[in-house]
mmCIF file of C-alpha atoms in Angstrom:
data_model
loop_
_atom_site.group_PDB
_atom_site.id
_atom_site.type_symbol
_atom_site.label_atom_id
_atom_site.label_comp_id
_atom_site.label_asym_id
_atom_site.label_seq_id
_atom_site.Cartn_x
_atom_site.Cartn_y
_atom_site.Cartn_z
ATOM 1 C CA UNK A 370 0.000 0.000 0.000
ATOM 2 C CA UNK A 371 1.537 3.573 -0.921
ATOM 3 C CA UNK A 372 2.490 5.949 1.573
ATOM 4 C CA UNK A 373 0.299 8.629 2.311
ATOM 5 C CA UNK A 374 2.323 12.555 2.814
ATOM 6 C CA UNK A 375 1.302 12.214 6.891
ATOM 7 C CA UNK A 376 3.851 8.817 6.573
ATOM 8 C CA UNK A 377 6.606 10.388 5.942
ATOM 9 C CA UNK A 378 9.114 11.809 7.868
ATOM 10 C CA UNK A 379 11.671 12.824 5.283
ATOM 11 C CA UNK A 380 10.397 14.807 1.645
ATOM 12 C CA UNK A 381 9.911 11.381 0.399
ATOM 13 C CA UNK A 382 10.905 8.540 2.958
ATOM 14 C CA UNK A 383 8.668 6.778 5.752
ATOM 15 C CA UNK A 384 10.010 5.097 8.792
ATOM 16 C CA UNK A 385 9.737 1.177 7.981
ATOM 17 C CA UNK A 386 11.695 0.035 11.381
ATOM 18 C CA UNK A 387 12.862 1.912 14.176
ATOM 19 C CA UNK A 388 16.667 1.794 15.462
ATOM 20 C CA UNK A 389 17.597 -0.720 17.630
ATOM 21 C CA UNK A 390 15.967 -3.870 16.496
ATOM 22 C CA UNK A 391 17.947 -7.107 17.564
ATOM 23 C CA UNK A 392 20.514 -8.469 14.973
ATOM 24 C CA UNK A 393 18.002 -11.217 13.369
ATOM 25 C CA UNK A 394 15.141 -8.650 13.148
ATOM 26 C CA UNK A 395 17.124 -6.347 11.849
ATOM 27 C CA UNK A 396 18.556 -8.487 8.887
ATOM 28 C CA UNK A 397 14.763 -9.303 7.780
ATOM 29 C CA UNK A 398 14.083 -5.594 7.364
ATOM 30 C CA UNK A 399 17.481 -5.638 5.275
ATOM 31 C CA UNK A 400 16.168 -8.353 3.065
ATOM 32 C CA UNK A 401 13.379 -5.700 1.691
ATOM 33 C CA UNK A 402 15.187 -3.917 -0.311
ATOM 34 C CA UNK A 403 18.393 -2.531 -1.223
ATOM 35 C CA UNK A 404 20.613 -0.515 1.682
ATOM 36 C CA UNK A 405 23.447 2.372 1.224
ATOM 37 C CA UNK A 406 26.221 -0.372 1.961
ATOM 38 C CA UNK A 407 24.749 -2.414 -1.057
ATOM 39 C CA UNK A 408 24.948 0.031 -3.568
ATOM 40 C CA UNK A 409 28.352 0.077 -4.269
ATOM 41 C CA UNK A 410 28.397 -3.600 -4.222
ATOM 42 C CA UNK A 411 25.516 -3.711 -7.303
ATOM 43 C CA UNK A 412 28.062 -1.105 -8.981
ATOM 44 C CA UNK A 413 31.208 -3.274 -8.870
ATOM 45 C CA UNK A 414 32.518 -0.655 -6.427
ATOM 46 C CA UNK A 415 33.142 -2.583 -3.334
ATOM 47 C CA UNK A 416 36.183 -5.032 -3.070
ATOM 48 C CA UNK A 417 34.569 -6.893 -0.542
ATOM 49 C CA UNK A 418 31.103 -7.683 -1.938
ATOM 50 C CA UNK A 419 29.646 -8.321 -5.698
ATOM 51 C CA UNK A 420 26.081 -8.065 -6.847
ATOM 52 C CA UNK A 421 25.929 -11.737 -6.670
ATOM 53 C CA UNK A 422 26.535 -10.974 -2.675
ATOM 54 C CA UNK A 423 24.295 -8.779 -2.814
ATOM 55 C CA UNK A 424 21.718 -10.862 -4.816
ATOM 56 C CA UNK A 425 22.035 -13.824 -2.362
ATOM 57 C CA UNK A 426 21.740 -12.108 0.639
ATOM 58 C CA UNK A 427 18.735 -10.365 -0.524
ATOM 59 C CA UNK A 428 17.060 -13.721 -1.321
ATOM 60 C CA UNK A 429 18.219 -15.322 1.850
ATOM 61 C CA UNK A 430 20.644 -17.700 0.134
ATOM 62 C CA UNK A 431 23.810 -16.076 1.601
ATOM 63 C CA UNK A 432 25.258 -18.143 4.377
ATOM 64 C CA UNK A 433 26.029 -15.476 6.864
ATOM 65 C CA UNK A 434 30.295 -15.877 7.622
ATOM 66 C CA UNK A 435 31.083 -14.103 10.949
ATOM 67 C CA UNK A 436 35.058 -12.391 10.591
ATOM 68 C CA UNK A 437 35.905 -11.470 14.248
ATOM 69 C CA UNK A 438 38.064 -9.084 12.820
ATOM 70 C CA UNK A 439 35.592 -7.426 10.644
ATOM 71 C CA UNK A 440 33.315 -7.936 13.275
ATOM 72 C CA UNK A 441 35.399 -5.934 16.042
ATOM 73 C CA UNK A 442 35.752 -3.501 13.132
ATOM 74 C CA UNK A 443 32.129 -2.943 12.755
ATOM 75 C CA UNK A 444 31.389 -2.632 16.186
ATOM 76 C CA UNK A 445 34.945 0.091 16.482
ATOM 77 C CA UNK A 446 33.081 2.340 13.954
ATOM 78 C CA UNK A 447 29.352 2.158 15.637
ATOM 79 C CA UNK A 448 30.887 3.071 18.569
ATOM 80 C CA UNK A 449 33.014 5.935 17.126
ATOM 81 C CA UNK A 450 30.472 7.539 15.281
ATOM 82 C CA UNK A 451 28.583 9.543 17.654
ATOM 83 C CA UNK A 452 32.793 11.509 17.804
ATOM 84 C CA UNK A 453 32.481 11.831 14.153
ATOM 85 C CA UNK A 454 29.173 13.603 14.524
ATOM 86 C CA UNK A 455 30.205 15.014 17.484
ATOM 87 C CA UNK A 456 33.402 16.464 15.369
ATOM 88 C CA UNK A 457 31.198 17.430 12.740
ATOM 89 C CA UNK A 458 28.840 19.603 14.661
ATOM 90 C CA UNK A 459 31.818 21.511 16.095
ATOM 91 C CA UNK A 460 33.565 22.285 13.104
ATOM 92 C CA UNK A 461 30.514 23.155 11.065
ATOM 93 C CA UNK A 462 28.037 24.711 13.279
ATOM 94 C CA UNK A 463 25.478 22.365 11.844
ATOM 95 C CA UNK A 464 22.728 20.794 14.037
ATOM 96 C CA UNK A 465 23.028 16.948 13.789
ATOM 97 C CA UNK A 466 20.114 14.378 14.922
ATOM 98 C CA UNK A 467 20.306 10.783 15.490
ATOM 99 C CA UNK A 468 18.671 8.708 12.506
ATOM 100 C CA UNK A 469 15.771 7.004 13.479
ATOM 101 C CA UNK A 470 16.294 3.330 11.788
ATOM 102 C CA UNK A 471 15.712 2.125 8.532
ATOM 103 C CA UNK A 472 13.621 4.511 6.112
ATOM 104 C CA UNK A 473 11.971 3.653 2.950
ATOM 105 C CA UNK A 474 11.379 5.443 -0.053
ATOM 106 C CA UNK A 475 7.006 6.336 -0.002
ATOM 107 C CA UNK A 476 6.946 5.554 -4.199
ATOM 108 C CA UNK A 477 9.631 2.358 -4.476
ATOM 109 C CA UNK A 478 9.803 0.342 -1.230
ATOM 110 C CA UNK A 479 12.808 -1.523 -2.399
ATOM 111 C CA UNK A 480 14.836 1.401 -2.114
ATOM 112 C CA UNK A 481 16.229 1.625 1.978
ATOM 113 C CA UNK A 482 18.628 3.426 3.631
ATOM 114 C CA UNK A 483 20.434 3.715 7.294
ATOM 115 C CA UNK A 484 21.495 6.763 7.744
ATOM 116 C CA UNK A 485 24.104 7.592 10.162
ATOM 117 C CA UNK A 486 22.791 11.070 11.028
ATOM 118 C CA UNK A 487 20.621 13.697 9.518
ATOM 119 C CA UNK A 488 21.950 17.201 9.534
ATOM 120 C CA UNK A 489 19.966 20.841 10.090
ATOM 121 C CA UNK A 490 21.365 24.197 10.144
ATOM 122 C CA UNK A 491 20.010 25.078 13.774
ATOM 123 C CA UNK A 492 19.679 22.764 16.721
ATOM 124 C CA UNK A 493 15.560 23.425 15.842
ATOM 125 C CA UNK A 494 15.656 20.966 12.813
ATOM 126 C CA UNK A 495 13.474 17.959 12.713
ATOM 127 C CA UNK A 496 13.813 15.106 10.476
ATOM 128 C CA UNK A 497 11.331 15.995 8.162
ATOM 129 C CA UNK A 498 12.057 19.181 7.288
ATOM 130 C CA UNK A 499 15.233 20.911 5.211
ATOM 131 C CA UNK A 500 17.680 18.370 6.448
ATOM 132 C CA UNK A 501 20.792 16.981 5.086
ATOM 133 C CA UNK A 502 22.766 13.253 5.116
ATOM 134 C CA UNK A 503 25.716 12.641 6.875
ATOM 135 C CA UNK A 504 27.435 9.743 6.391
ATOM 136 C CA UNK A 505 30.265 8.896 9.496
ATOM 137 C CA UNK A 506 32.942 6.624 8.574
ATOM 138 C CA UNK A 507 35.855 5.727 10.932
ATOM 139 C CA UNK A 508 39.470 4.535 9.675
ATOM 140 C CA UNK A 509 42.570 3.284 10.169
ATOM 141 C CA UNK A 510 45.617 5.103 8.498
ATOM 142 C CA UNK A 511 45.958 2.174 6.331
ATOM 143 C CA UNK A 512 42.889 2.232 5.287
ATOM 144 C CA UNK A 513 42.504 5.602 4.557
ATOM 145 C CA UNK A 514 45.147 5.360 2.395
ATOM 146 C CA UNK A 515 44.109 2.426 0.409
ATOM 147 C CA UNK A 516 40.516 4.461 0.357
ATOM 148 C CA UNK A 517 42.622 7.756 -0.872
ATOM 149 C CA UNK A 518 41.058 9.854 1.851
ATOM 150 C CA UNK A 519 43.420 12.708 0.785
ATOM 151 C CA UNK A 520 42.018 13.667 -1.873
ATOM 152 C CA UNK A 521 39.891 17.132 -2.520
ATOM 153 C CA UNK A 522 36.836 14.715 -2.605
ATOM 154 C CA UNK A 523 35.464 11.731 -0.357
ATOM 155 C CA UNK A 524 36.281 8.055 -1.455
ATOM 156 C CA UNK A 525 33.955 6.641 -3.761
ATOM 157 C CA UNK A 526 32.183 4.155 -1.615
ATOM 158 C CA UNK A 527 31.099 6.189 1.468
ATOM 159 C CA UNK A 528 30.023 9.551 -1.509
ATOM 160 C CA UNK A 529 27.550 6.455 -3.027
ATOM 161 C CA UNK A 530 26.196 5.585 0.486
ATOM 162 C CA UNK A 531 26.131 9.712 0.933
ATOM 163 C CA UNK A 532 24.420 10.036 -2.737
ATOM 164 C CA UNK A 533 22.068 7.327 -1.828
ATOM 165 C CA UNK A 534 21.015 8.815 1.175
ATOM 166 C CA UNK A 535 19.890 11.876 -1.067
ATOM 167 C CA UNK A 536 17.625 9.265 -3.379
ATOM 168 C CA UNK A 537 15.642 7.481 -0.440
ATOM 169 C CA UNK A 538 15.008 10.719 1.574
ATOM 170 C CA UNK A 539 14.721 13.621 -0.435
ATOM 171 C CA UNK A 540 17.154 15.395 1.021
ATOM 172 C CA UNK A 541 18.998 17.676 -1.579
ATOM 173 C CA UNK A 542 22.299 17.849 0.930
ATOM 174 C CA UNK A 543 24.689 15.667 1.827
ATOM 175 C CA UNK A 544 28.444 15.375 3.699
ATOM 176 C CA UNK A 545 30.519 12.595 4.485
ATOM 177 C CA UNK A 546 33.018 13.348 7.653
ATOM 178 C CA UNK A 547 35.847 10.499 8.613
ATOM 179 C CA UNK A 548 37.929 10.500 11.478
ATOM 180 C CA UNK A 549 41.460 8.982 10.029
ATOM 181 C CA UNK A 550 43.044 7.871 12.912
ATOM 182 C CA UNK A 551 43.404 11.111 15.149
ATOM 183 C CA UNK A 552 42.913 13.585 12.024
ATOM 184 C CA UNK A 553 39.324 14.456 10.839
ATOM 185 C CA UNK A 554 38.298 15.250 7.115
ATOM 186 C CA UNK A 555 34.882 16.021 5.977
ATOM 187 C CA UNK A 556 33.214 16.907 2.800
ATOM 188 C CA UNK A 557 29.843 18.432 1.195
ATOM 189 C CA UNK A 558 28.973 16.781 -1.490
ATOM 190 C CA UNK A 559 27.057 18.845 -4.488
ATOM 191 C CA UNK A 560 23.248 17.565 -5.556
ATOM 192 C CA UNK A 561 23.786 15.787 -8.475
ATOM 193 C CA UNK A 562 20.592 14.822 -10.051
ATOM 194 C CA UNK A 563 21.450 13.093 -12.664
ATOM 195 C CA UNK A 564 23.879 10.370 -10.332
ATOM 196 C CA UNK A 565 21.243 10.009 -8.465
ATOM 197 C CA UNK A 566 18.972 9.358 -11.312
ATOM 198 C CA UNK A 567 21.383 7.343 -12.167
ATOM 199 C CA UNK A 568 21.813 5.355 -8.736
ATOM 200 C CA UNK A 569 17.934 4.565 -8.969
ATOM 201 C CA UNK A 570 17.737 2.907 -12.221
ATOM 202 C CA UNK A 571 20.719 0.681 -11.035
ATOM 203 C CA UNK A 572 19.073 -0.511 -8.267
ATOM 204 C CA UNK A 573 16.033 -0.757 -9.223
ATOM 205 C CA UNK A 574 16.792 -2.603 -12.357
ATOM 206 C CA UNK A 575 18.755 -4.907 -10.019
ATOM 207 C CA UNK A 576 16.062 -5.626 -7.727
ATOM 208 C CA UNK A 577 13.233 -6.463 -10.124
ATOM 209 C CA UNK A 578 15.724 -7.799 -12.973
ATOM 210 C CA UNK A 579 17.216 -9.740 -10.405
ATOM 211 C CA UNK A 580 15.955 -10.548 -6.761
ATOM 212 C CA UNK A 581 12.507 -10.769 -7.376
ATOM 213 C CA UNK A 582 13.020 -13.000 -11.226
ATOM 214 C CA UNK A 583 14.677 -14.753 -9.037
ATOM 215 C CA UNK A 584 17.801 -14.340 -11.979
ATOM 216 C CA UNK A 585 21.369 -14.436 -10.529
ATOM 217 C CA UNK A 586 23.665 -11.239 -11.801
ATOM 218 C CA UNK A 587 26.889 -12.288 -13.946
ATOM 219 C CA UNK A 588 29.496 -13.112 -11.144
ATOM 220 C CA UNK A 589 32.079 -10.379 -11.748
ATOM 221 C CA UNK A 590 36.004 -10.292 -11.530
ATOM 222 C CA UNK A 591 36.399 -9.867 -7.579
ATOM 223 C CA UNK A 592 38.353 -12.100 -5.928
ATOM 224 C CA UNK A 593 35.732 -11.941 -2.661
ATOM 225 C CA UNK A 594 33.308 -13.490 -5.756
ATOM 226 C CA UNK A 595 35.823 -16.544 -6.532
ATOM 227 C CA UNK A 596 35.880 -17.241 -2.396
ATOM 228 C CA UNK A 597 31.959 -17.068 -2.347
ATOM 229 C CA UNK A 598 31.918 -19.279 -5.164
ATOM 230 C CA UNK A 599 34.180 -21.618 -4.467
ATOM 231 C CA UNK A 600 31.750 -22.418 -1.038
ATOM 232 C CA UNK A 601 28.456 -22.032 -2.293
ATOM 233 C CA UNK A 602 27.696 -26.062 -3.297
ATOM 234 C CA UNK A 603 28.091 -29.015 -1.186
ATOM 235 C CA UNK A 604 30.111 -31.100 -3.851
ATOM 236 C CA UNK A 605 30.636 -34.701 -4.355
ATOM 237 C CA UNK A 606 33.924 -36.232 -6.087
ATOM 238 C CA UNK A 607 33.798 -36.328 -9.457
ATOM 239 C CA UNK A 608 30.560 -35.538 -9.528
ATOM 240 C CA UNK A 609 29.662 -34.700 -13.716
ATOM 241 C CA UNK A 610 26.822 -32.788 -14.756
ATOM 242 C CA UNK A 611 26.145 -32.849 -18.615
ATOM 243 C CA UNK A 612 25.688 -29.514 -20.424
ATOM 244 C CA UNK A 613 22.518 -28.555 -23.292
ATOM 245 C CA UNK A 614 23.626 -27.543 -26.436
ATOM 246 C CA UNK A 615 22.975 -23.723 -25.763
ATOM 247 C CA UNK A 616 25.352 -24.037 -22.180
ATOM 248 C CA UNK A 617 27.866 -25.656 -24.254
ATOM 249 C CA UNK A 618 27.724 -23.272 -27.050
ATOM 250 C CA UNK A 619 28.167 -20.979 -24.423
ATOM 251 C CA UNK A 620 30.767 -22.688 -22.509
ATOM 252 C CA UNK A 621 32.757 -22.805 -25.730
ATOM 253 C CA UNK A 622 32.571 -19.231 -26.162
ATOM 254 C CA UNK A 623 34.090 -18.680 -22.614
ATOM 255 C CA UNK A 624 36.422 -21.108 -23.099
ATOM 256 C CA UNK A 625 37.870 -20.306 -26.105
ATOM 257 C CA UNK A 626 38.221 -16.400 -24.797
ATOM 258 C CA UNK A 627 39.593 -17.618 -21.875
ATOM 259 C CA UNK A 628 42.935 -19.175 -23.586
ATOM 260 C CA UNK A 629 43.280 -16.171 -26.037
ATOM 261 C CA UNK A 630 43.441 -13.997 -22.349
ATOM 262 C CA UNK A 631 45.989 -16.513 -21.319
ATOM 263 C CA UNK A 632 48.156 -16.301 -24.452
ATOM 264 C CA UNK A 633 47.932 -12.429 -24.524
ATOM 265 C CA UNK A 634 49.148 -12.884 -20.635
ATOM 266 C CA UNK A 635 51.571 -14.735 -21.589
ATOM 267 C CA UNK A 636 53.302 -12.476 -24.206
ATOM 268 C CA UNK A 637 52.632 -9.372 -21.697
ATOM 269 C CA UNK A 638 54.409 -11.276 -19.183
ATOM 270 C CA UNK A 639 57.449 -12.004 -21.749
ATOM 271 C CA UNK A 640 57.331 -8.026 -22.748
ATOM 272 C CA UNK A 641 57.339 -6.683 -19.042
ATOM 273 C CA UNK A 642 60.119 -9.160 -17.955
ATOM 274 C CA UNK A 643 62.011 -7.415 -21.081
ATOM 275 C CA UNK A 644 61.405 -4.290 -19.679
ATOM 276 C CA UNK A 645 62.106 -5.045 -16.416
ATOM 277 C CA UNK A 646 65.606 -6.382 -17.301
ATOM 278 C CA UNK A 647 66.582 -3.953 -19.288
ATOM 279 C CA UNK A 648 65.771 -1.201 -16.168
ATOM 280 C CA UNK A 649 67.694 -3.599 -13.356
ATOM 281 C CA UNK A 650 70.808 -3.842 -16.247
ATOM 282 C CA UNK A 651 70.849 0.237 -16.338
ATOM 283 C CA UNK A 652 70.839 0.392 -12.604
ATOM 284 C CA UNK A 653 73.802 -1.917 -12.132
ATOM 285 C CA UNK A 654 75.255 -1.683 -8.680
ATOM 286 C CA UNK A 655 73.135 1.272 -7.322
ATOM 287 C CA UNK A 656 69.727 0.947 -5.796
ATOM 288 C CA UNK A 657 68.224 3.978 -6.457
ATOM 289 C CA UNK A 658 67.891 5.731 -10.175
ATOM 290 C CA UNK A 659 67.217 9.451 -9.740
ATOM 291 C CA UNK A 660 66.040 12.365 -11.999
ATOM 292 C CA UNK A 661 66.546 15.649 -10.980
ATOM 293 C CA UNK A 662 63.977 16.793 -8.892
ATOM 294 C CA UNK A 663 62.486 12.942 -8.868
ATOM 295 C CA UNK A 664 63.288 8.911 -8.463
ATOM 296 C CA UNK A 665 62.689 7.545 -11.006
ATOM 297 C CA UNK A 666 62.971 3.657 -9.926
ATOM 298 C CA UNK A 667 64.606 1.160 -7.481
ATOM 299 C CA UNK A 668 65.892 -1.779 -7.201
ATOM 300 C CA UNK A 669 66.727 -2.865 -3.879
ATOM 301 C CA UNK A 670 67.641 -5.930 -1.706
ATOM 302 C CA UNK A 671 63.502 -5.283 0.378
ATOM 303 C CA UNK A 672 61.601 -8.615 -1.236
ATOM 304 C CA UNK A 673 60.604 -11.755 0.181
ATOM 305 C CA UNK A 674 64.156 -13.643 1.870
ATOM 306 C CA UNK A 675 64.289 -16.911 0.450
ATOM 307 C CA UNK A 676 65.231 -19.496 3.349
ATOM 308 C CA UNK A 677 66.213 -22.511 0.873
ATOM 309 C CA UNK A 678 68.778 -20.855 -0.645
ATOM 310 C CA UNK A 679 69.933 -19.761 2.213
ATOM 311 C CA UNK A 680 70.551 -22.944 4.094
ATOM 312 C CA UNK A 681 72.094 -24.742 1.070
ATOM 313 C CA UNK A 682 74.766 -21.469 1.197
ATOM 314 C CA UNK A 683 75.169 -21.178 4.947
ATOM 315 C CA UNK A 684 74.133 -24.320 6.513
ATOM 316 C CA UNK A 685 76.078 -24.192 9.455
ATOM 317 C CA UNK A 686 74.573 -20.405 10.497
ATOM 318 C CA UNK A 687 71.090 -21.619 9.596
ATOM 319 C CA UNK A 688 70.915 -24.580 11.719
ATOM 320 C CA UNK A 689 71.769 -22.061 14.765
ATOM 321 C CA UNK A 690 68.676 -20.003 13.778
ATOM 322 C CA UNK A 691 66.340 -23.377 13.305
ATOM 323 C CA UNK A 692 63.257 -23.347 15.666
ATOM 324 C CA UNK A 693 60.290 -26.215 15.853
ATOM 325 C CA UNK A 694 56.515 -24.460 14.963
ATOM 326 C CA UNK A 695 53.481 -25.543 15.484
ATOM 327 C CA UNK A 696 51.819 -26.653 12.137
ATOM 328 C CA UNK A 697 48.780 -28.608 11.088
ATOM 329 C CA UNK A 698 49.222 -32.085 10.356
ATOM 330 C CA UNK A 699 47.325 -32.068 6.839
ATOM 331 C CA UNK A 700 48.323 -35.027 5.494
ATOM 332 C CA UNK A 701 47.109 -37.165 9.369
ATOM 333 C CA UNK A 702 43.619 -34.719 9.032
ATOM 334 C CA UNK A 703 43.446 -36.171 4.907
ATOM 335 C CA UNK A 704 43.756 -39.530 6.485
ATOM 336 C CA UNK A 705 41.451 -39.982 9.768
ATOM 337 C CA UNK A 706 39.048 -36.664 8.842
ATOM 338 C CA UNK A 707 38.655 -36.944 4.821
ATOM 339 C CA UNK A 708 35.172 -35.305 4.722
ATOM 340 C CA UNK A 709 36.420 -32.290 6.621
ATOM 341 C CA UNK A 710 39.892 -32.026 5.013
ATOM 342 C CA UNK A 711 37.650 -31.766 2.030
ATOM 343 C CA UNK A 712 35.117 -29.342 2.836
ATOM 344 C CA UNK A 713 38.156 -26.868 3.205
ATOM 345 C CA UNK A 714 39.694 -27.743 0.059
ATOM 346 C CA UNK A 715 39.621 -24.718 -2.734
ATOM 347 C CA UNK A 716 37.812 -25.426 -6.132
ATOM 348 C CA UNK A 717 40.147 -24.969 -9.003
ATOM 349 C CA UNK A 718 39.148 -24.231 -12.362
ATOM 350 C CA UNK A 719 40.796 -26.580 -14.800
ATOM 351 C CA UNK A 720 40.926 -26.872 -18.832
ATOM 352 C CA UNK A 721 42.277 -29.950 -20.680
ATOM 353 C CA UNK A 722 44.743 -28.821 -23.129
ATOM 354 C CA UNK A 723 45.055 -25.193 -21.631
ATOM 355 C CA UNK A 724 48.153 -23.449 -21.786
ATOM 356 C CA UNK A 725 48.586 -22.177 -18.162
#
């Protein structure tokens, strides 16, 4: 049934659950529709999610993996947010106000979104009138360098969460604020209609193309994709399943683009090694080749220290520095645990006659 105007608390969102729900209740609400933190992910944005993630956990297929680290990471930045806001209301004189829970858009229910605080120029501003997003994000330095927090602009990922704030409440205003360690950064981002436009049709192509056809997305390139693939299906040893024509035409198609990729990797492979040589040759005894003003390369002794070669040279001084660890016993767990030793065995992709 479509939201009335007295629903909503935001220009165009209604309250669908209120903050604070217990973890399992508030995962259900999740399922509805598609969050801030899932945007990116249906955009090939995220490195840690895909849309086939996304598409999973929407449908309640996704086995839910608990990572204590990303777990204690999670609960680090809840807990730190209320100082980013905090921070944020200091240096900006802006009124902030704690979101309420999960809202939903009055015209597509589908579209949700958490936000971490609405903003309003005077401490007077309520949450349905001419209020702003802010999006709090909390980081380590190493992450906020692999995010490129530096920048004049906010990374990519929290400005979509930001921007997607905008499309499920109305709100024409937005700012994303990090703390990076003990420095603090934040940003306004300018209403851009047509991203946001553009952030709908995404999604909601996604959701009806997708979760509710009940059609899985193409896979994607990440690497977090492979893992999630490579645990999705029970499987049984040598277990065959025969293709129809059309899957095999397919299949061939795949295939045979597959080993021109590998031959093309191969002679890139062959031309950088070239390259490579040719730089280490120039540098000859020195580490370090300089430009003026600029380095222009290195190449120093700072890779990986390769023990074998080391004990065949020097086996006298590497017997003083042997010491006993503790390893698993794979081969004894193969043996007396086979179904387990199994389970945790990676799928690998092979191709008769391939050249890898």
């Amino acid at each position: 049934m479509p939201s009335t105007v007295s629903d909503l608390i935001t220009p165009t969102a209604r309250l669908l659950a209120a903050a604070g729900l217990p973890r399992e209740e508030w995962l259900g609400v999740r399922r509805q529709g598609i969050g801030g933190s899932d945007v990116a992910a249906i955009l090939g944005m995220d490195k840690r999610r895909g849309p086939l993630h996304v598409y999973l956990d929407k449908r309640g297929e996704l086995e839910e993996r608990r990572d204590a680290k990303l777990d204690r990471s999670a609960r680090r930045g809840q807990k730190l947010e209320s100082l980013v806001a905090e921070l944020f209301a200091e240096e900006t004189g802006l009124a902030v106000v704690d979101s309420p829970g999960t809202l939903q858009h009055a015209q597509h229910p589908h579209m949700l979104v958490n936000i971490d605080r609405a903003v309003f120029d005077d401490i007077g501003g309520e949450i349905g009138g001419d209020g702003g997003v802010l999006e709090c994000k909390t980081r380590t330095w190493r992450s906020a360098r692999a995010e490129d927090w530096r920048g004049g602009e906010p990374p990519d990922g929290p400005a979509i969460q930001a921007y997607w704030g905008m499309a499920v409440t109305g709100y024409r205003k937005a700012w994303v604020a990090g703390l990076l360690d003990d420095d603090f950064v934040h940003f306004r981002l300018a209403y851009d209609q047509e991203l946001i436009d553009h952030l709908v049709k995404a999604v909601n192509d996604f959701w009806h193309e997708h979760v509710v056809a009940g059609v899985p997305p193409e896979p994607g390139d990440l690497e977090a994709t492979d893992e999630l693939l490579s645990h999705m299906w029970d499987v049984k040893a040598d277990s065959m399943r025969f293709f129809s024509p059309e899957e095999i035409t397919e299949a061939d198609k795949l295939l045979a683009r597959r080993r021109e990729l590998l031959d093309e990797r191969k002679e890139l492979k062959r031309e950088l090694d070239g390259i490579e040589n040719k730089l280490k040759q120039k540098l000859g005894d020195a580490e370090i080749a300089l430009a003026p003003g600029r380095e222009l390369y290195s190449w120093k002794r700072n890779g990986n220290f390769a023990p074998k070669r080391f004990r065949e040279a020097h086996p006298r001084i590497a017997e003083r520095y042997q010491r006993r660890v503790s390893v698993l016993d794979i081969e004894a767990l193969k043996t007396h645990q086979p179904d387990k030793y199994t389970a945790f065995r990676a799928r690998v992709l092979r191709v008769p006659g391939s050249p890898e």
